[in-house]
mmCIF file of C-alpha atoms in Angstrom:
data_model
loop_
_atom_site.group_PDB
_atom_site.id
_atom_site.type_symbol
_atom_site.label_atom_id
_atom_site.label_comp_id
_atom_site.label_asym_id
_atom_site.label_seq_id
_atom_site.Cartn_x
_atom_site.Cartn_y
_atom_site.Cartn_z
ATOM 1 C CA MET A 1 142.899 100.523 100.558
ATOM 2 C CA PRO A 2 143.655 102.805 102.500
ATOM 3 C CA PRO A 3 141.191 104.935 105.762
ATOM 4 C CA ARG A 4 138.670 107.880 103.731
ATOM 5 C CA ARG A 5 138.458 109.542 106.962
ATOM 6 C CA ALA A 6 139.944 110.437 110.039
ATOM 7 C CA LEU A 7 137.921 110.714 113.136
ATOM 8 C CA VAL A 8 139.532 114.090 114.375
ATOM 9 C CA ARG A 9 137.975 116.124 117.690
ATOM 10 C CA THR A 10 139.738 119.345 118.616
ATOM 11 C CA ALA A 11 142.985 119.512 120.787
ATOM 12 C CA ALA A 12 141.437 123.078 122.037
ATOM 13 C CA ALA A 13 141.020 122.543 125.797
ATOM 14 C CA VAL A 14 144.282 120.813 126.268
ATOM 15 C CA LEU A 15 145.893 123.234 124.537
ATOM 16 C CA GLY A 16 145.993 125.675 126.659
ATOM 17 C CA LEU A 17 147.031 123.001 129.888
ATOM 18 C CA VAL A 18 150.362 125.166 130.314
ATOM 19 C CA THR A 19 153.003 123.641 132.856
ATOM 20 C CA ALA A 20 156.633 125.358 132.126
ATOM 21 C CA CYS A 21 156.530 129.075 134.196
ATOM 22 C CA SER A 22 158.170 130.632 130.935
ATOM 23 C CA LEU A 23 154.733 130.988 130.115
ATOM 24 C CA THR A 24 152.785 130.575 132.612
ATOM 25 C CA ALA A 25 152.057 132.472 135.581
ATOM 26 C CA CYS A 26 153.137 129.878 138.645
ATOM 27 C CA GLY A 27 152.810 129.230 142.262
ATOM 28 C CA ALA A 28 156.571 128.406 143.860
ATOM 29 C CA SER A 29 156.917 125.677 147.048
ATOM 30 C CA ALA A 30 159.114 125.797 150.218
ATOM 31 C CA ASP A 31 162.565 124.142 147.470
ATOM 32 C CA GLY A 32 161.526 126.589 145.242
ATOM 33 C CA SER A 33 160.091 124.092 142.754
ATOM 34 C CA THR A 34 156.201 125.299 140.531
ATOM 35 C CA ASP A 35 152.924 123.959 142.159
ATOM 36 C CA THR A 36 150.764 125.154 140.694
ATOM 37 C CA ALA A 37 150.315 126.487 136.976
ATOM 38 C CA ASP A 38 148.097 128.169 134.791
ATOM 39 C CA ALA A 39 145.869 126.312 132.798
ATOM 40 C CA LYS A 40 142.741 127.053 130.267
ATOM 41 C CA ASN A 41 140.217 125.007 129.677
ATOM 42 C CA ALA A 42 138.508 125.320 126.346
ATOM 43 C CA ASP A 43 134.689 124.564 128.501
ATOM 44 C CA SER A 44 135.140 125.409 131.769
ATOM 45 C CA GLY A 45 136.954 128.508 131.761
ATOM 46 C CA ASP A 46 140.978 129.835 133.783
ATOM 47 C CA SER A 47 141.326 127.249 136.330
ATOM 48 C CA LYS A 48 144.977 126.125 138.252
ATOM 49 C CA VAL A 49 146.226 122.818 138.181
ATOM 50 C CA ASN A 50 147.746 121.804 141.002
ATOM 51 C CA LEU A 51 151.176 120.240 140.246
ATOM 52 C CA GLY A 52 152.277 119.808 143.393
ATOM 53 C CA PRO A 53 151.836 116.418 145.841
ATOM 54 C CA ASP A 54 149.286 117.419 147.895
ATOM 55 C CA GLN A 55 146.579 117.615 145.265
ATOM 56 C CA HIS A 56 143.011 117.229 146.863
ATOM 57 C CA ARG A 57 141.620 114.853 144.174
ATOM 58 C CA VAL A 58 138.451 115.207 143.797
ATOM 59 C CA THR A 59 136.320 112.557 145.431
ATOM 60 C CA THR A 60 133.534 110.532 145.754
ATOM 61 C CA PRO A 61 130.843 108.408 147.941
ATOM 62 C CA LYS A 62 131.334 105.014 148.598
ATOM 63 C CA VAL A 63 128.355 102.630 147.266
ATOM 64 C CA ASP A 64 127.594 99.593 149.460
ATOM 65 C CA SER A 65 125.533 97.845 146.161
ATOM 66 C CA ILE A 66 128.261 98.236 143.674
ATOM 67 C CA ALA A 67 131.210 97.279 146.499
ATOM 68 C CA ALA A 68 129.574 95.209 147.433
ATOM 69 C CA LEU A 69 130.482 93.199 143.870
ATOM 70 C CA VAL A 70 133.672 93.134 144.449
ATOM 71 C CA PRO A 71 135.570 89.749 144.611
ATOM 72 C CA GLU A 72 135.815 88.484 148.158
ATOM 73 C CA ALA A 73 139.557 88.439 148.293
ATOM 74 C CA VAL A 74 139.637 92.162 147.307
ATOM 75 C CA ARG A 75 137.829 93.728 149.568
ATOM 76 C CA GLU A 76 139.890 91.750 152.704
ATOM 77 C CA ARG A 77 142.703 93.669 151.305
ATOM 78 C CA GLY A 78 141.510 97.142 151.372
ATOM 79 C CA THR A 79 143.212 97.806 148.196
ATOM 80 C CA LEU A 80 142.485 98.738 144.469
ATOM 81 C CA GLU A 81 145.668 97.942 142.881
ATOM 82 C CA ILE A 82 146.094 100.603 140.773
ATOM 83 C CA VAL A 83 149.115 99.372 137.220
ATOM 84 C CA ARG A 84 150.286 102.351 134.858
ATOM 85 C CA THR A 85 153.358 102.692 133.657
ATOM 86 C CA THR A 86 156.366 104.263 133.916
ATOM 87 C CA GLY A 87 157.883 107.991 132.769
ATOM 88 C CA THR A 88 156.153 111.038 132.440
ATOM 89 C CA ALA A 89 152.875 111.979 130.135
ATOM 90 C CA PRO A 90 151.340 114.660 131.145
ATOM 91 C CA PRO A 91 148.122 115.626 132.398
ATOM 92 C CA LEU A 92 147.211 111.717 131.855
ATOM 93 C CA SER A 93 150.230 110.473 135.014
ATOM 94 C CA PHE A 94 153.447 112.403 135.560
ATOM 95 C CA TYR A 95 154.781 113.048 139.253
ATOM 96 C CA ALA A 96 154.314 115.838 141.089
ATOM 97 C CA THR A 97 156.671 119.022 141.864
ATOM 98 C CA ASP A 98 158.385 115.932 144.592
ATOM 99 C CA ASP A 99 159.156 113.655 142.202
ATOM 100 C CA LYS A 100 157.591 111.034 143.590
ATOM 101 C CA THR A 101 153.952 111.234 143.845
ATOM 102 C CA VAL A 102 151.939 109.856 140.241
ATOM 103 C CA ILE A 103 149.508 112.538 139.447
ATOM 104 C CA GLY A 104 147.478 113.709 136.119
ATOM 105 C CA VAL A 105 143.964 112.531 135.370
ATOM 106 C CA GLU A 106 144.664 108.431 134.997
ATOM 107 C CA PRO A 107 145.473 108.431 138.918
ATOM 108 C CA ASP A 108 142.018 111.026 139.317
ATOM 109 C CA ILE A 109 140.161 108.767 137.252
ATOM 110 C CA ALA A 110 141.518 106.119 139.197
ATOM 111 C CA SER A 111 140.887 107.149 142.410
ATOM 112 C CA LEU A 112 137.169 107.564 142.111
ATOM 113 C CA ILE A 113 137.095 104.497 141.147
ATOM 114 C CA ALA A 114 138.628 103.093 144.135
ATOM 115 C CA ASN A 115 135.989 105.437 146.020
ATOM 116 C CA VAL A 116 133.065 104.456 144.895
ATOM 117 C CA LEU A 117 134.206 100.011 145.069
ATOM 118 C CA GLY A 118 135.238 101.791 149.354
ATOM 119 C CA LEU A 119 138.750 100.418 148.792
ATOM 120 C CA LYS A 120 142.405 102.835 148.875
ATOM 121 C CA PRO A 121 143.651 103.320 146.059
ATOM 122 C CA HIS A 122 147.194 101.781 145.548
ATOM 123 C CA PHE A 123 149.272 103.260 142.410
ATOM 124 C CA ASN A 124 151.889 100.487 140.755
ATOM 125 C CA THR A 125 154.587 101.764 138.588
ATOM 126 C CA VAL A 126 156.348 99.561 135.555
ATOM 127 C CA ASP A 127 157.356 99.805 132.080
ATOM 128 C CA TRP A 128 154.377 99.344 128.969
ATOM 129 C CA ALA A 129 155.066 94.981 128.583
ATOM 130 C CA ASN A 130 154.765 94.496 132.507
ATOM 131 C CA ILE A 131 151.306 96.450 132.827
ATOM 132 C CA PHE A 132 149.491 93.101 130.991
ATOM 133 C CA VAL A 133 152.345 91.108 132.611
ATOM 134 C CA GLY A 134 151.030 91.589 135.911
ATOM 135 C CA LEU A 135 147.400 92.244 134.533
ATOM 136 C CA ASP A 136 148.022 87.932 133.722
ATOM 137 C CA SER A 137 149.241 87.413 136.784
ATOM 138 C CA GLY A 138 146.422 88.780 138.972
ATOM 139 C CA LYS A 139 149.524 91.052 140.521
ATOM 140 C CA TYR A 140 147.674 93.832 140.049
ATOM 141 C CA ASP A 141 143.347 94.440 139.729
ATOM 142 C CA VAL A 142 142.882 96.612 137.290
ATOM 143 C CA GLY A 143 145.358 98.590 134.494
ATOM 144 C CA LEU A 144 144.742 103.121 133.783
ATOM 145 C CA SER A 145 147.649 103.350 131.716
ATOM 146 C CA ASN A 146 145.865 105.584 128.545
ATOM 147 C CA ILE A 147 145.282 101.613 127.632
ATOM 148 C CA THR A 148 142.804 101.748 124.300
ATOM 149 C CA VAL A 149 140.345 99.565 123.532
ATOM 150 C CA THR A 150 141.267 96.520 120.463
ATOM 151 C CA GLU A 151 140.178 93.666 119.635
ATOM 152 C CA GLU A 152 143.191 90.861 120.070
ATOM 153 C CA ARG A 153 143.527 93.164 123.855
ATOM 154 C CA LYS A 154 139.526 91.980 123.952
ATOM 155 C CA GLU A 155 140.692 88.276 123.794
ATOM 156 C CA LYS A 156 142.409 88.434 126.864
ATOM 157 C CA TYR A 157 140.847 91.803 128.941
ATOM 158 C CA ASP A 158 137.945 92.330 130.105
ATOM 159 C CA PHE A 159 137.914 96.864 129.580
ATOM 160 C CA ALA A 160 135.353 99.638 130.605
ATOM 161 C CA THR A 161 135.622 102.659 128.755
ATOM 162 C CA TYR A 162 136.149 105.967 130.133
ATOM 163 C CA ARG A 163 137.920 108.696 127.657
ATOM 164 C CA LEU A 164 137.969 109.030 124.188
ATOM 165 C CA ASP A 165 141.716 107.769 122.495
ATOM 166 C CA ASN A 166 142.876 110.054 120.103
ATOM 167 C CA LEU A 167 146.318 110.071 118.345
ATOM 168 C CA ALA A 168 148.717 112.762 117.074
ATOM 169 C CA PHE A 169 151.451 113.268 115.012
ATOM 170 C CA GLU A 170 153.473 115.856 116.804
ATOM 171 C CA ALA A 171 156.486 117.424 114.351
ATOM 172 C CA LYS A 172 159.045 120.037 115.120
ATOM 173 C CA LYS A 173 157.762 123.622 114.964
ATOM 174 C CA GLY A 174 157.261 124.887 111.138
ATOM 175 C CA ALA A 175 157.852 121.204 109.719
ATOM 176 C CA GLY A 176 155.834 122.595 107.304
ATOM 177 C CA TRP A 177 153.829 119.077 106.601
ATOM 178 C CA LYS A 178 150.978 117.350 107.688
ATOM 179 C CA VAL A 179 149.835 113.945 107.537
ATOM 180 C CA ARG A 180 146.198 113.334 106.590
ATOM 181 C CA LYS A 181 146.655 110.189 105.468
ATOM 182 C CA PRO A 182 148.753 107.342 105.062
ATOM 183 C CA ALA A 183 150.774 108.248 102.073
ATOM 184 C CA ASP A 184 152.317 111.416 104.284
ATOM 185 C CA VAL A 185 154.037 109.564 106.416
ATOM 186 C CA ALA A 186 155.478 107.392 103.621
ATOM 187 C CA GLY A 187 159.211 107.686 103.922
ATOM 188 C CA ARG A 188 159.444 109.967 106.803
ATOM 189 C CA THR A 189 161.273 109.066 110.354
ATOM 190 C CA ILE A 190 158.523 108.523 113.129
ATOM 191 C CA ALA A 191 158.649 107.331 116.340
ATOM 192 C CA VAL A 192 156.503 105.445 118.207
ATOM 193 C CA GLY A 193 156.609 103.851 122.043
ATOM 194 C CA SER A 194 156.566 99.657 121.269
ATOM 195 C CA GLY A 195 153.825 97.917 121.897
ATOM 196 C CA THR A 196 151.140 100.802 121.559
ATOM 197 C CA ASN A 197 148.012 101.265 119.210
ATOM 198 C CA GLN A 198 150.667 103.613 117.972
ATOM 199 C CA GLU A 199 152.405 101.889 116.880
ATOM 200 C CA LYS A 200 150.075 99.205 115.360
ATOM 201 C CA LEU A 201 148.755 101.778 112.845
ATOM 202 C CA LEU A 202 151.630 103.015 111.816
ATOM 203 C CA VAL A 203 152.619 100.148 110.940
ATOM 204 C CA THR A 204 149.472 99.306 108.719
ATOM 205 C CA TRP A 205 149.713 102.651 107.108
ATOM 206 C CA SER A 206 153.562 101.469 105.807
ATOM 207 C CA GLU A 207 152.664 97.903 105.194
ATOM 208 C CA GLN A 208 150.068 100.259 102.921
ATOM 209 C CA ASN A 209 152.318 102.353 101.503
ATOM 210 C CA VAL A 210 154.377 99.875 100.895
ATOM 211 C CA LYS A 211 152.537 97.973 98.231
ATOM 212 C CA LYS A 212 151.081 100.838 96.729
ATOM 213 C CA GLY A 213 155.066 101.244 95.653
ATOM 214 C CA LEU A 214 155.861 103.851 98.158
ATOM 215 C CA GLU A 215 158.390 104.079 100.434
ATOM 216 C CA PRO A 216 158.005 102.300 103.462
ATOM 217 C CA THR A 217 158.103 103.955 107.109
ATOM 218 C CA ASP A 218 161.177 104.385 109.044
ATOM 219 C CA ILE A 219 159.895 103.417 112.553
ATOM 220 C CA LYS A 220 162.175 104.388 115.840
ATOM 221 C CA TYR A 221 161.546 103.725 119.551
ATOM 222 C CA TYR A 222 161.874 105.270 122.923
ATOM 223 C CA GLN A 223 161.013 104.405 125.924
ATOM 224 C CA ARG A 224 160.698 107.386 127.383
ATOM 225 C CA ALA A 225 158.990 111.179 126.300
ATOM 226 C CA THR A 226 162.503 113.275 126.745
ATOM 227 C CA ASP A 227 164.270 110.675 124.461
ATOM 228 C CA TYR A 228 161.475 110.825 121.651
ATOM 229 C CA TYR A 229 162.105 114.621 122.152
ATOM 230 C CA LEU A 230 165.322 115.473 122.000
ATOM 231 C CA ALA A 231 165.194 113.041 118.925
ATOM 232 C CA LEU A 232 162.857 115.521 117.742
ATOM 233 C CA GLY A 233 164.661 119.007 118.338
ATOM 234 C CA SER A 234 167.863 117.463 116.911
ATOM 235 C CA GLY A 235 165.904 116.401 113.579
ATOM 236 C CA ARG A 236 166.611 112.588 113.559
ATOM 237 C CA ILE A 237 163.340 111.753 113.517
ATOM 238 C CA ASP A 238 160.167 113.897 111.320
ATOM 239 C CA ALA A 239 157.343 113.351 114.109
ATOM 240 C CA TYR A 240 156.103 111.185 117.268
ATOM 241 C CA LEU A 241 153.222 109.552 117.248
ATOM 242 C CA GLY A 242 150.751 109.467 120.562
ATOM 243 C CA PRO A 243 148.885 109.987 122.291
ATOM 244 C CA ASN A 244 147.142 113.502 121.905
ATOM 245 C CA PRO A 245 146.034 114.683 125.528
ATOM 246 C CA THR A 246 149.996 113.977 125.815
ATOM 247 C CA ALA A 247 151.295 115.731 122.971
ATOM 248 C CA ALA A 248 149.030 119.133 123.043
ATOM 249 C CA TYR A 249 150.545 119.463 126.594
ATOM 250 C CA HIS A 250 153.898 119.682 125.508
ATOM 251 C CA VAL A 251 152.573 121.522 122.361
ATOM 252 C CA ALA A 252 151.656 124.206 124.435
ATOM 253 C CA SER A 253 154.362 124.205 127.390
ATOM 254 C CA ALA A 254 157.048 123.604 125.193
ATOM 255 C CA GLY A 255 156.746 126.093 123.024
ATOM 256 C CA GLN A 256 158.841 124.118 119.924
ATOM 257 C CA SER A 257 157.280 121.975 118.558
ATOM 258 C CA GLU A 258 153.040 121.443 116.516
ATOM 259 C CA ILE A 259 150.759 118.946 116.124
ATOM 260 C CA ILE A 260 150.420 118.525 112.258
ATOM 261 C CA GLY A 261 148.034 116.340 112.529
ATOM 262 C CA THR A 262 144.933 114.012 114.823
ATOM 263 C CA TYR A 263 143.538 110.177 114.268
ATOM 264 C CA SER A 264 141.008 108.367 116.005
ATOM 265 C CA GLY A 265 143.089 105.312 117.999
ATOM 266 C CA GLY A 266 140.374 102.797 117.032
ATOM 267 C CA GLY A 267 141.327 103.587 113.266
ATOM 268 C CA ALA A 268 139.502 105.113 110.175
ATOM 269 C CA ASP A 269 136.139 103.764 111.679
ATOM 270 C CA VAL A 270 136.185 103.067 114.589
ATOM 271 C CA GLN A 271 136.074 106.628 117.929
ATOM 272 C CA GLY A 272 139.171 104.926 119.519
ATOM 273 C CA GLU A 273 138.876 105.271 124.069
ATOM 274 C CA ILE A 274 140.638 104.337 127.428
ATOM 275 C CA ALA A 275 139.597 101.683 129.035
ATOM 276 C CA ALA A 276 140.338 100.632 132.751
ATOM 277 C CA THR A 277 141.685 97.170 132.121
ATOM 278 C CA THR A 278 141.477 93.909 133.768
ATOM 279 C CA LYS A 279 142.294 90.142 133.213
ATOM 280 C CA LYS A 280 139.503 88.779 131.874
ATOM 281 C CA ASP A 281 136.858 87.436 134.034
ATOM 282 C CA ASN A 282 138.378 87.873 136.772
ATOM 283 C CA ASP A 283 135.101 89.747 138.135
ATOM 284 C CA LEU A 284 136.334 93.449 138.854
ATOM 285 C CA VAL A 285 134.942 94.724 135.542
ATOM 286 C CA LYS A 286 131.734 95.405 136.536
ATOM 287 C CA PRO A 287 131.696 96.941 138.987
ATOM 288 C CA ILE A 288 134.307 99.289 137.880
ATOM 289 C CA GLN A 289 132.317 99.762 135.462
ATOM 290 C CA GLU A 290 129.337 100.691 137.501
ATOM 291 C CA ALA A 291 131.338 103.012 139.348
ATOM 292 C CA LEU A 292 132.531 105.013 136.287
ATOM 293 C CA ASN A 293 129.210 105.362 135.784
ATOM 294 C CA THR A 294 127.863 106.713 139.049
ATOM 295 C CA VAL A 295 130.884 109.532 138.456
ATOM 296 C CA MET A 296 129.604 109.987 135.982
ATOM 297 C CA ARG A 297 125.886 110.517 136.786
ATOM 298 C CA ASN A 298 127.510 112.750 140.159
ATOM 299 C CA GLY A 299 129.696 114.825 137.984
ATOM 300 C CA THR A 300 132.912 114.492 139.636
ATOM 301 C CA TYR A 301 133.863 112.227 137.019
ATOM 302 C CA GLN A 302 133.164 115.350 134.538
ATOM 303 C CA LYS A 303 135.689 117.417 137.556
ATOM 304 C CA VAL A 304 138.115 115.377 137.044
ATOM 305 C CA LEU A 305 137.994 116.046 133.116
ATOM 306 C CA ASP A 306 137.948 120.096 133.980
ATOM 307 C CA ARG A 307 140.350 119.995 135.873
ATOM 308 C CA TRP A 308 143.040 118.313 133.540
ATOM 309 C CA GLY A 309 141.454 120.494 130.488
ATOM 310 C CA LEU A 310 140.238 117.377 128.868
ATOM 311 C CA ALA A 311 136.370 117.618 129.053
ATOM 312 C CA ASN A 312 136.312 117.269 124.856
ATOM 313 C CA GLU A 313 137.259 113.751 125.828
ATOM 314 C CA ALA A 314 134.508 113.536 127.492
ATOM 315 C CA VAL A 315 132.310 109.767 126.887
ATOM 316 C CA PRO A 316 128.350 109.871 128.418
ATOM 317 C CA SER A 317 128.040 106.684 129.997
ATOM 318 C CA SER A 318 130.895 103.383 130.570
ATOM 319 C CA GLU A 319 130.438 100.087 128.199
ATOM 320 C CA LEU A 320 131.728 97.379 128.661
ATOM 321 C CA ASN A 321 134.201 95.499 125.903
ATOM 322 C CA PRO A 322 132.759 98.237 123.176
ATOM 323 C CA ARG A 323 134.308 97.370 119.114
ATOM 324 C CA GLY A 324 137.830 98.332 120.153
ATOM 325 C CA LEU A 325 140.789 98.740 116.815
ATOM 326 C CA PRO A 326 140.415 96.449 114.498
ATOM 327 C CA ARG A 327 144.064 93.883 113.695
ATOM 328 C CA THR A 328 144.194 96.112 110.391
ATOM 329 C CA ASN A 329 143.224 99.405 109.520
ATOM 330 C CA GLN A 330 142.933 98.091 106.356
#
């Protein structure tokens, strides 16, 4: 049976986060690049988003009792080795106007975790598959890269949740169709990122459609955001299925596309959640969870979400290894 309902959340807070100077009043840096952009947050009002390399990130004090839980080898090293994916995905994780400083909601939350643990955050940028390869080998301590909790991933990794996960179908403006159920993607050409839960959802829906005698979905794969947006603009794909925050951000900033459907990253019956991800049983996930709960209680977590227009994706507390995306969406 196909899913009966989609768990839909508003993208209103994200839709106001605009970085294109053609759409907002921007401040220019000395080299002519844009260092600020207007952001209209549905919960906290108008504000400026700093796009420059000098981020003045929200910080929080070290908590000695939590820092003491960090494995000795990590404490002695003094850094929290954080891994993120390559590419540009505002407002989640992208590059500042210097094209080398990593900014966004994910690095800000990672920095808060490191603050509580008394460690210096060090960001490592790799392609998606190598996030997990690096966690497996112990090269990296934790992944913060919009990673969804799934039942399959829980076999190898531990999770401490910190944000809701919602997906969005983005199509060219005026596309004239909506995605509310699996049958709506039958016969369509849709792009996803390889190895993501978006891909799993789309493959499952396509298989369901074929069993019902409908056409399969033609699934396309692109490595960079610029590639799938070019394909969308030229009509080579009908839609792109990706994280709701990045889709809403692109809709607002480019003005050439629209969101035609949203869906929980956890499927029909589970509200998907994004989590800090560690190798299973490496003794890091518990202090990370406690660090997250600390910043959720002291208000710095909310300040970060407000800063990037993602207040509507906040969670009240961090959970360890909650129910995740099922192995099928049937």
